[in-house]
Coordinates of C-alpha atoms and ligand atoms in Angstrom, one line a residue:
Chain B
X151 CA -21.1 12.5 13.8
X152 CA -19.6 15.1 11.8
X153 CA -17.9 13.7 8.7
X154 CA -15.1 16.1 7.3
X155 CA -13.0 15.0 4.2
X156 CA -9.7 16.7 2.9
X157 CA -9.3 17.0 -0.8
X158 CA -5.7 17.4 -0.7
X159 CA -5.2 14.0 0.5
X160 CA -7.8 11.9 -1.4
X161 CA -6.5 9.9 -3.8
X162 CA -9.6 9.2 -5.9
X163 CA -9.6 5.7 -4.6
X164 CA -13.3 5.5 -4.4
X165 CA -13.5 2.6 -1.3
X166 CA -15.7 5.3 0.4
X167 CA -18.5 5.5 -2.2
X168 CA -18.1 1.3 -2.6
X169 CA -18.9 1.2 1.6
X170 CA -21.2 4.5 2.0
X171 CA -22.7 5.5 -1.4
X172 CA -25.4 7.7 0.5
X173 CA -22.6 9.7 2.0
X174 CA -19.8 9.8 -0.4
X175 CA -19.4 10.3 -4.0
X176 CA -16.4 11.2 -6.5
X177 CA -16.0 14.1 -8.6
X178 CA -16.4 13.0 -12.6
X179 CA -13.3 14.5 -13.8
X180 CA -10.5 13.6 -11.1
X181 CA -12.1 11.2 -9.1
X182 CA -11.5 13.2 -5.6
X183 CA -14.7 12.6 -2.9
X184 CA -17.5 14.4 -2.5
X185 CA -19.4 14.6 0.7
X186 CA -23.3 14.0 0.4
X187 CA -23.9 13.9 3.7
X188 CA -21.8 16.1 6.3
X189 CA -23.7 14.7 9.3
X190 CA -25.2 11.4 8.3
X191 CA -28.0 9.6 10.1
X192 CA -27.6 6.9 12.8
X193 CA -28.0 4.1 9.9
X194 CA -25.1 5.3 8.5
X195 CA -22.5 5.1 11.1
X196 CA -21.3 2.0 10.9
X197 CA -20.5 2.1 7.2
X198 CA -19.0 5.6 7.4
X199 CA -16.5 4.5 10.2
X200 CA -15.6 1.7 8.1
X201 CA -14.8 4.3 4.9
X202 CA -12.7 6.3 7.3
X203 CA -10.8 3.3 8.2
X204 CA -10.4 1.6 5.0
X205 CA -9.6 5.1 2.8
X206 CA -6.1 4.4 1.6
X207 CA -5.1 8.3 2.0
X208 CA -6.6 8.6 5.6
X209 CA -8.4 11.3 3.9
X210 CA -11.8 11.4 6.0
X211 CA -12.4 12.3 9.4
X212 CA -14.8 11.7 11.6
X213 CA -15.5 13.9 15.1
X214 CA -18.3 14.2 17.5
X215 CA -19.8 11.3 19.7
X216 CA -21.6 8.7 17.4
Chain G
X216 CA -20.5 -26.7 3.6
X217 CA -19.4 -24.0 5.9
X218 CA -16.9 -25.1 8.5
X219 CA -18.5 -25.5 12.0
X220 CA -18.0 -21.9 14.0
X221 CA -15.3 -22.0 16.1
X222 CA -16.2 -21.8 19.8
X223 CA -15.7 -17.8 20.3
X224 CA -13.0 -17.1 22.8
X225 CA -11.4 -13.6 22.8
X226 CA -8.0 -13.3 23.0
X227 CA -7.1 -11.3 26.4
X228 CA -4.6 -9.4 24.7
X229 CA -3.2 -8.5 21.3
X230 CA 0.4 -8.0 20.3
X231 CA 1.0 -6.2 16.6
X232 CA 3.9 -5.9 15.4
X233 CA 4.4 -3.7 12.4
X234 CA 3.2 0.1 13.5
X235 CA 2.5 1.3 10.1
X236 CA -1.0 1.2 7.9
X237 CA -1.9 -2.5 8.4
X238 CA -0.8 -2.5 11.9
X239 CA -2.7 0.8 12.9
X240 CA -5.8 -0.4 11.3
X241 CA -6.0 -3.7 12.9
X242 CA -6.0 -2.2 16.2
X243 CA -8.4 0.4 15.3
X244 CA -10.7 -2.3 13.7
X245 CA -10.5 -4.1 17.0
X246 CA -11.9 -1.2 19.1
X247 CA -14.5 -0.2 16.5
X248 CA -15.9 -3.8 16.8
X249 CA -15.8 -3.0 20.7
X250 CA -12.7 -5.1 21.9
X251 CA -11.4 -3.9 24.9
X252 CA -8.5 -6.2 25.9
X253 CA -4.9 -5.3 26.0
X254 CA -3.5 -4.1 22.6
X255 CA 0.3 -3.3 22.3
X256 CA 1.9 -2.2 18.9
X257 CA 5.8 -2.8 18.2
X258 CA 7.6 -0.6 15.4
X259 CA 10.9 -0.6 14.2
X260 CA 10.9 3.0 13.3
X261 CA 10.6 5.9 16.1
X262 CA 7.9 7.6 14.0
X263 CA 3.9 6.9 14.9
X264 CA 1.9 5.5 12.0
X265 CA 2.8 7.5 8.6
X266 CA 1.7 6.6 5.6
X267 CA 3.8 5.6 3.0
X268 CA 2.1 6.7 -0.7
X269 CA 2.8 10.3 -0.2
X270 CA 6.7 9.5 0.6
X271 CA 7.5 9.0 -3.3
X272 CA 4.8 12.2 -4.3
X273 CA 4.1 14.9 -1.9
X274 CA 7.2 14.7 0.6
X275 CA 9.8 14.1 -2.2
X276 CA 8.3 17.0 -4.0
X277 CA 8.6 19.4 -0.9
X278 CA 4.8 20.1 -1.1
X279 CA 4.3 18.4 2.6
X280 CA 6.5 18.2 5.5
X281 CA 7.1 14.9 7.0
X282 CA 4.7 15.1 9.6
X283 CA 1.8 15.9 7.4
X284 CA 1.9 11.6 6.6
X285 CA 1.1 10.9 10.1
X286 CA -2.2 9.0 9.8
X287 CA -3.5 9.8 13.4
X288 CA -3.1 12.9 15.4
X289 CA -1.5 12.1 18.8
X290 CA -5.1 12.5 20.4
X291 CA -6.6 9.7 18.3
X292 CA -3.9 7.5 19.2
X293 CA -4.4 8.3 22.7
X294 CA -8.0 7.3 22.3
X295 CA -6.9 4.0 20.8
X296 CA -5.8 3.0 24.5
X297 CA -2.7 0.8 22.8
X298 CA 0.5 0.8 24.0
X299 CA 3.2 1.6 21.3
X300 CA 6.6 0.3 21.6
X301 CA 8.5 2.2 19.0
X302 CA 11.9 2.3 17.9
X303 CA 12.1 -1.2 18.7
X304 CA 12.2 -3.8 16.2
X305 CA 10.9 -7.3 16.7
X306 CA 14.1 -9.3 16.3
X307 CA 12.2 -13.1 16.8
X308 CA 8.7 -14.8 17.2
X309 CA 8.0 -18.2 18.7
X310 CA 4.7 -19.1 17.3
X311 CA 3.8 -21.7 19.5
X312 CA 4.1 -19.6 22.7
X313 CA 3.3 -16.5 20.8
X314 CA 6.0 -14.5 22.4
X315 CA 8.1 -11.8 20.4
X316 CA 11.5 -10.6 21.4
X317 CA 12.6 -7.2 20.4
X318 CA 16.3 -5.5 20.1
X319 CA 15.9 -3.6 23.2
X320 CA 15.5 -7.0 25.0
X321 CA 11.7 -7.0 25.5
X322 CA 9.7 -10.1 25.9
X323 CA 6.2 -9.9 25.0
X324 CA 3.8 -12.3 24.7
X325 CA 0.0 -12.5 24.1
X326 CA -2.9 -14.3 23.2
X327 CA -2.6 -13.3 19.8
X328 CA -0.3 -11.9 17.6
X329 CA -0.5 -10.0 14.4
X330 CA 2.3 -9.6 12.0
X331 CA 2.8 -6.6 9.7
X332 CA 5.8 -5.6 9.0
X333 CA 5.6 -4.9 5.4
X334 CA 8.4 -5.1 3.0
X335 CA 12.3 -4.6 2.7
X336 CA 13.5 -2.9 -0.1
X337 CA 16.1 -4.7 -2.2
X338 CA 19.5 -3.1 -2.7
X339 CA 22.5 -3.3 -5.2
X340 CA 25.8 -4.9 -4.1
X341 CA 28.0 -2.2 -2.4
X342 CA 25.3 0.4 -2.5
X343 CA 25.9 0.7 1.4
X344 CA 29.4 1.6 1.0
X345 CA 28.5 4.7 -1.0
X346 CA 26.7 8.1 0.0
X347 CA 24.3 9.5 -2.3
X348 CA 22.6 5.7 -3.2
X349 CA 19.3 5.8 -1.7
X350 CA 16.1 3.4 -1.6
X351 CA 12.4 4.9 -0.7
X352 CA 10.6 2.6 1.5
X353 CA 10.5 5.2 4.9
X354 CA 10.1 8.5 5.8
X355 CA 13.6 9.0 6.7
X356 CA 14.5 7.7 3.6
X357 CA 12.3 10.1 1.7
X358 CA 13.8 12.8 3.3
X359 CA 17.2 11.8 3.1
X360 CA 16.8 11.4 -0.9
X361 CA 15.1 15.0 -0.9
X362 CA 18.1 16.2 0.6
X363 CA 20.3 14.8 -2.1
X364 CA 17.7 16.2 -5.2
X365 CA 18.6 19.7 -3.9
X366 CA 22.0 19.6 -4.5
X367 CA 22.4 16.7 -7.2
X368 CA 21.9 17.6 -10.9
X369 CA 21.6 14.4 -12.3
X370 CA 19.3 11.1 -10.7
X371 CA 19.6 7.8 -11.8
X372 CA 16.8 5.8 -11.1
X373 CA 17.2 2.2 -11.4
X374 CA 14.0 0.6 -11.8
X375 CA 10.8 1.0 -14.2
X376 CA 8.3 -0.3 -12.1
X377 CA 5.7 1.8 -9.9
X378 CA 8.2 3.3 -7.5
X379 CA 11.1 4.2 -10.0
X380 CA 8.6 5.8 -11.9
X381 CA 6.9 7.7 -9.2
X382 CA 10.6 8.8 -8.3
X383 CA 11.2 10.1 -11.8
X384 CA 8.3 11.8 -12.1
X385 CA 8.4 13.9 -8.8
X386 CA 12.3 14.7 -9.3
X387 CA 12.0 16.0 -13.4
X388 CA 8.8 18.4 -11.4
X389 CA 11.9 19.7 -9.2
X390 CA 13.8 20.5 -12.1
X391 CA 16.8 17.6 -11.6
X392 CA 17.8 15.6 -14.7
X393 CA 16.7 12.1 -14.3
X394 CA 17.9 8.9 -16.5
X395 CA 15.4 5.9 -15.5
X396 CA 17.0 2.6 -16.0
X397 CA 15.2 -0.9 -15.9
X398 CA 15.2 -4.2 -17.0
X399 CA 11.5 -4.3 -18.6
X400 CA 10.8 -2.8 -22.1
X401 CA 8.2 0.0 -20.9
X402 CA 8.0 2.0 -17.7
X403 CA 5.4 -0.3 -15.3
X404 CA 5.2 -2.8 -18.4
X405 CA 5.3 -5.6 -16.1
X406 CA 2.4 -4.2 -13.8
X407 CA -0.2 -2.6 -16.9
X408 CA 0.7 -4.2 -19.8
X409 CA 1.8 -2.8 -23.1
X410 CA -0.9 -0.4 -24.2
X411 CA -0.4 1.6 -20.8
X412 CA 3.3 0.8 -20.4
X413 CA 4.2 2.4 -23.5
X414 CA 2.0 5.5 -22.7
X415 CA 3.8 5.6 -19.9
X416 CA 7.0 5.4 -21.6
X417 CA 6.4 8.1 -23.8
X418 CA 5.0 10.2 -21.2
X419 CA 8.3 10.0 -19.5
X420 CA 10.4 10.9 -22.4
X421 CA 8.1 13.8 -23.1
X422 CA 9.0 15.4 -19.8
X423 CA 12.8 14.9 -20.5
X424 CA 13.5 11.7 -18.8
X425 CA 16.1 9.8 -20.7
X426 CA 14.9 6.3 -20.5
X427 CA 17.6 3.1 -20.6
X428 CA 14.9 0.1 -20.8
X429 CA 15.7 -3.5 -21.4
X430 CA 18.8 -3.5 -19.7
X431 CA 20.3 -4.5 -16.3
X432 CA 21.9 -2.3 -13.9
X433 CA 25.8 -3.7 -13.6
X434 CA 27.0 -2.0 -10.7
X435 CA 27.7 1.4 -8.9
X436 CA 31.0 3.4 -9.0
X437 CA 31.9 6.2 -6.6
X438 CA 34.8 8.1 -5.7
X439 CA 36.0 9.0 -1.8
X440 CA 32.9 7.5 -0.6
X441 CA 30.5 9.0 -2.9
X442 CA 28.0 7.5 -5.7
X443 CA 29.3 8.9 -9.3
X444 CA 27.4 6.7 -11.5
X445 CA 25.9 3.9 -12.5
X446 CA 27.4 1.3 -15.1
X447 CA 25.1 -0.9 -17.3
X448 CA 25.3 -4.4 -18.4
X449 CA 25.5 -2.7 -22.2
X450 CA 28.9 -0.9 -20.9
X451 CA 27.1 2.2 -20.9
X452 CA 28.1 4.5 -17.7
X453 CA 25.3 7.0 -16.3
X454 CA 26.9 9.9 -14.4
X455 CA 24.9 10.5 -11.3
X456 CA 24.8 12.5 -8.1
X457 CA 22.3 10.5 -6.6
X458 CA 20.9 7.0 -7.5
X459 CA 17.8 5.6 -6.2
X460 CA 17.5 1.8 -6.3
X461 CA 13.6 0.8 -6.9
X462 CA 14.3 -2.8 -8.1
X463 CA 11.7 -4.2 -5.9
X464 CA 11.7 -5.6 -2.1
X465 CA 11.0 -8.5 -0.2
X466 CA 9.0 -9.2 2.6
X467 CA 10.2 -8.2 6.0
X468 CA 10.6 -11.8 7.3
X469 CA 14.0 -12.1 8.5
X470 CA 13.2 -12.0 12.0
X471 CA 10.7 -14.9 11.7
X472 CA 13.2 -17.4 11.0
X473 CA 13.1 -20.1 13.5
X474 CA 9.8 -18.9 14.7
X475 CA 7.8 -22.1 13.2
X476 CA 5.8 -20.3 10.8
X477 CA 5.8 -21.2 7.1
X478 CA 7.8 -18.5 4.9
X479 CA 7.8 -18.8 1.3
X480 CA 6.7 -15.4 -0.5
X481 CA 6.0 -13.8 2.6
X482 CA 4.4 -15.1 5.8
X483 CA 2.0 -18.0 4.1
X484 CA -1.5 -17.8 6.0
X485 CA -4.7 -19.7 5.2
X486 CA -7.9 -18.1 3.4
X487 CA -8.7 -16.0 7.0
X488 CA -5.4 -14.5 6.9
X489 CA -4.1 -17.1 10.0
X490 CA -0.5 -18.4 9.9
X491 CA -0.5 -20.5 13.1
X492 CA -3.0 -21.0 15.8
X493 CA -3.6 -17.1 17.3
X494 CA -0.7 -15.9 14.9
X495 CA -2.0 -13.7 11.6
X496 CA -0.6 -11.8 9.0
X497 CA -1.9 -8.8 6.7
X498 CA -0.4 -6.5 4.3
X499 CA 2.4 -6.1 2.1
X500 CA 4.1 -9.1 4.4
X501 CA 1.1 -11.5 4.1
X502 CA 0.6 -14.3 1.3
X503 CA -2.9 -15.9 1.8
X504 CA -5.1 -18.1 -0.1
X505 CA -7.3 -16.1 -2.1
X506 CA -10.5 -18.3 -2.1
X507 CA -12.0 -16.5 -5.3
X508 CA -8.8 -17.0 -7.3
X509 CA -8.3 -20.4 -5.9
X510 CA -4.5 -19.7 -5.1
X511 CA -2.2 -18.0 -2.8
X512 CA -1.9 -14.0 -3.3
X513 CA 0.6 -11.3 -1.6
X514 CA -0.2 -7.8 -2.4
X515 CA 1.8 -4.9 -2.0
X516 CA -0.5 -1.9 -2.0
X517 CA -2.0 0.5 0.6
X518 CA -5.8 -0.6 0.4
X519 CA -5.1 -4.2 1.0
X520 CA -3.4 -3.7 4.1
X521 CA -6.4 -1.8 5.6
X522 CA -9.0 -4.3 4.3
X523 CA -7.1 -7.3 5.2
X524 CA -6.9 -6.0 8.5
X525 CA -10.4 -5.3 8.7
X526 CA -10.6 -9.1 7.8
X527 CA -8.0 -10.0 10.4
X528 CA -9.7 -8.1 13.1
X529 CA -12.9 -9.9 12.7
X530 CA -11.4 -13.4 12.6
X531 CA -9.3 -12.5 16.0
X532 CA -13.2 -11.9 17.7
X533 CA -14.3 -15.4 16.6
X534 CA -15.9 -14.3 13.1
X535 CA -14.6 -16.9 10.3
X536 CA -14.2 -14.5 7.3
X537 CA -12.1 -15.1 4.4
X538 CA -10.1 -12.5 2.9
X539 CA -11.5 -12.1 -0.9
X540 CA -10.6 -8.8 -2.0
X541 CA -10.2 -7.1 -6.0
X542 CA -6.8 -5.9 -5.7
X543 CA -6.4 -2.2 -6.0
X544 CA -3.6 0.7 -6.4
X545 CA -3.3 4.1 -7.9
X546 CA -0.2 6.0 -8.8
X547 CA 0.3 9.7 -9.7
X548 CA 3.0 10.6 -12.1
X549 CA 3.1 14.2 -13.7
X550 CA -0.7 15.0 -14.0
X551 CA -1.7 11.8 -14.8
X552 CA -3.6 9.8 -12.1
X553 CA -3.8 5.7 -12.8
X554 CA -6.4 3.8 -10.9
X555 CA -5.7 -0.1 -11.2
X556 CA -8.4 -2.5 -10.0
X557 CA -7.7 -6.4 -10.5
X558 CA -4.8 -7.8 -12.5
X559 CA -3.4 -6.0 -15.1
X560 CA -1.1 -8.3 -16.9
X561 CA 1.0 -8.2 -20.3
X562 CA -0.8 -11.2 -21.6
X563 CA -4.2 -9.6 -21.4
X564 CA -6.4 -8.3 -24.0
X565 CA -6.9 -4.8 -23.7
X566 CA -9.8 -2.8 -24.7
X567 CA -10.4 1.0 -24.5
X568 CA -14.2 1.1 -23.0
X569 CA -14.3 4.6 -22.6
X570 CA -12.7 8.1 -23.4
X571 CA -9.6 7.7 -25.6
X572 CA -5.9 7.3 -24.8
X573 CA -5.3 10.5 -27.2
X574 CA -7.6 12.6 -25.0
X575 CA -5.4 11.6 -21.9
X576 CA -8.6 10.2 -20.3
X577 CA -9.9 6.7 -21.0
X578 CA -11.0 3.5 -18.9
X579 CA -9.2 0.2 -20.4
X580 CA -10.5 -3.4 -19.7
X581 CA -8.3 -6.3 -19.3
X582 CA -9.2 -9.7 -20.6
X583 CA -7.7 -13.2 -20.0
X584 CA -9.4 -16.1 -21.6
X585 CA -12.7 -14.3 -21.7
X586 CA -13.0 -13.4 -18.3
X587 CA -12.4 -9.6 -17.4
X588 CA -9.4 -9.5 -15.0
X589 CA -8.6 -5.8 -14.7
X590 CA -9.7 -2.4 -14.9
X591 CA -7.8 0.5 -15.0
X592 CA -8.6 4.4 -15.4
X593 CA -6.3 7.0 -16.9
X594 CA -7.4 10.3 -15.5
X595 CA -11.0 8.6 -15.0
X596 CA -11.0 7.3 -11.4
X597 CA -14.6 7.6 -11.0
X598 CA -15.3 5.9 -14.3
X599 CA -13.1 3.1 -13.3
X600 CA -14.6 2.6 -10.4
X601 CA -18.0 1.8 -12.1
X602 CA -16.1 -0.9 -14.2
X603 CA -14.9 -2.4 -11.4
X604 CA -18.1 -4.3 -11.4
X605 CA -17.3 -6.6 -14.4
X606 CA -14.4 -7.8 -12.1
X607 CA -16.6 -9.8 -9.8
X608 CA -16.7 -13.1 -11.3
X609 CA -13.1 -13.2 -11.8
X610 CA -12.5 -12.6 -7.7
X611 CA -16.0 -14.0 -6.1
X612 CA -15.4 -17.5 -4.7
X613 CA -17.7 -20.3 -6.8
X614 CA -20.4 -21.8 -5.1
X615 CA -19.5 -24.4 -2.9
X616 CA -18.7 -28.2 -4.0
X617 CA -16.5 -26.5 -7.0
Ligands
FAD980 C1 7.4 5.3 -1.5 C2 6.1 4.6 -1.4 C3 4.9 4.6 -2.4 C4 3.8 3.9 -2.4 N1 2.7 4.3 -3.0 C5 1.7 4.0 -2.9 C6 0.7 4.1 -3.9 O1 0.5 5.0 -4.8 N2 -0.5 3.5 -3.8 C7 -0.8 2.3 -3.3 O2 -1.8 1.5 -3.5 N3 0.5 1.7 -2.6 C8 1.2 2.5 -2.4 N4 2.5 2.1 -1.8 C9 2.6 0.5 -0.7 C10 2.0 0.8 0.3 O3 2.7 2.3 0.7 C11 2.1 -0.3 1.1 O4 1.9 -1.4 0.6 C12 1.7 -0.4 2.6 O5 2.1 0.8 3.3 C13 1.6 -1.7 3.4 O6 1.4 -1.6 4.7 P1 2.1 -2.6 5.7 O7 1.5 -1.7 7.0 O8 1.6 -4.1 5.6 O9 3.2 -2.3 5.7 P2 4.3 -1.1 5.8 O10 3.6 0.0 5.5 O11 5.9 -1.6 5.1 O12 4.7 -1.1 7.4 C14 5.7 -2.2 8.1 C15 6.0 -1.4 9.4 O13 6.8 -2.3 9.8 C16 7.9 -2.1 10.5 N5 8.6 -3.1 10.6 C17 9.5 -3.8 9.9 N6 10.4 -4.9 10.8 C18 10.1 -4.8 11.7 C19 10.1 -5.4 13.0 N7 11.2 -6.5 12.7 N8 9.7 -5.3 14.2 C20 8.9 -4.2 14.3 N9 8.3 -3.4 12.8 C21 9.0 -3.8 12.1 C22 8.4 -1.1 9.6 O14 9.3 -0.1 10.0 C23 7.1 -0.7 9.1 O15 6.8 0.7 10.0 C24 3.8 2.9 -1.9 C25 4.9 2.5 -1.0 C26 6.2 3.2 -0.8 C27 7.3 3.1 0.1
SF4_981 S1 -11.6 6.4 0.1 FE1 -10.8 7.9 0.6 S2 -9.0 8.4 -0.9 FE2 -10.7 7.2 -1.7 S3 -12.2 8.4 -3.0 FE3 -12.8 8.3 -0.2 S4 -12.0 9.6 0.9 FE4 -10.8 9.9 -1.5

């Protein structure tokens, strides 16, 4: 699984950080998403999928098979 | 005591009405959970699922083309293996038979039906007979308003809530003259309380928005079928080349009359978002019992639509999950980004707990009766999220036998 984030779409909601804190963080100043782990390990996949689904700005994209 | 686990029988097919944030999210969540049955998504609009928050921001400003709001690529939608029936609004539901009729005459039946038809914007009397008067709910609304903004010198926005405030900010950014008129005494005061409402009011005034607060719009004036202005209850007349009516919305439940469902402020659901056997509702249209608050709640925000969809998908597949979210929304106006967690009511005591209003960066905590009910970030998104923890108590169900 490969994760990409679109900083321009991100609204700083931080839902992704609540769900997958090992993969996502937020910038201190404007809250925009920081991708900590572009190719997260297997154990993170379920959380990352949920974060991508719940992100209110559709700013998280997942590619690759599993 | 936990209720007995119901027998797990997956629906053979699921019919989703409303092809937007919430409708798409429930379809995706079902697939992610391994559901292989038939999925049909019915939508009133011809567009594939798109996102609404950018409509009053990036689309209205012209920073984004309309297509950029599409929530998924065509490939992603294909991979979902759902049948999209678009441009064909549902006109009726028989909840007991789980049968939906559409405008074109389709009759669709499924084991489970999910209702996600969102809101309908309120209008002023006579508005539909006048060109140049807008509401903003759909992509087509946004593009039509944008076209008018490129020619009108003066815009009047009626409604000082979040939508009116965002439209005023975006229009000022385009150099349009803007008057914002509303019943409340402060911009978003009803939603964010006095301190922040006052700051937003000053922010807009500082950017040259003329404010007419605490006064009702009485009527629209027009000439030759085109709007010329807005008459206020005070007698003042505000000239306008274009008008936006942003006085609020109502759940789009008109098509559910006679369905057998209970319709109050939206579709009334239980704590599991279930409106009737095999019928669920989510997003802006759904009023459900929030077990943490011990009362009925209906939210109109973007995260609610997708979070509620996760719970509905789980319950459709035999889980027994109550929906107990901490409400959250954001708004962008000029260079201010506000994040609002929980309830930020007028009666709350508001304390600044980080940063400072003078520095244009702060986190405020809202307390009612000794309990923290809300956290607001003003250009401090991350810090606000960290303070959100203090809300847990107000939104978490008490232990059983309460
Ligand atoms: C301009 C604007 C800006 C916003 N900005 C923000 C923001 O900054 N932050 C935030 O948190 N929230 C914001 N929101 C709110 C957020 O967009 C909504 O809460 C969210 O879209 C709700 O999703 P939903 O799926 O429940 O309903 P909707 O997105 O309203 O979707 C309902 C869908 O159902 C369709 N439909 C209606 N009737 C029928 C029918 N009879 N048959 C079939 N289909 C039907 C509609 O065409 C629509 O596509 C904004 C909303 C608007 C309009
Ligand atoms: S959930 Fe989405 S919008 Fe929110 S911080 Fe993460 S990427 Fe940004």
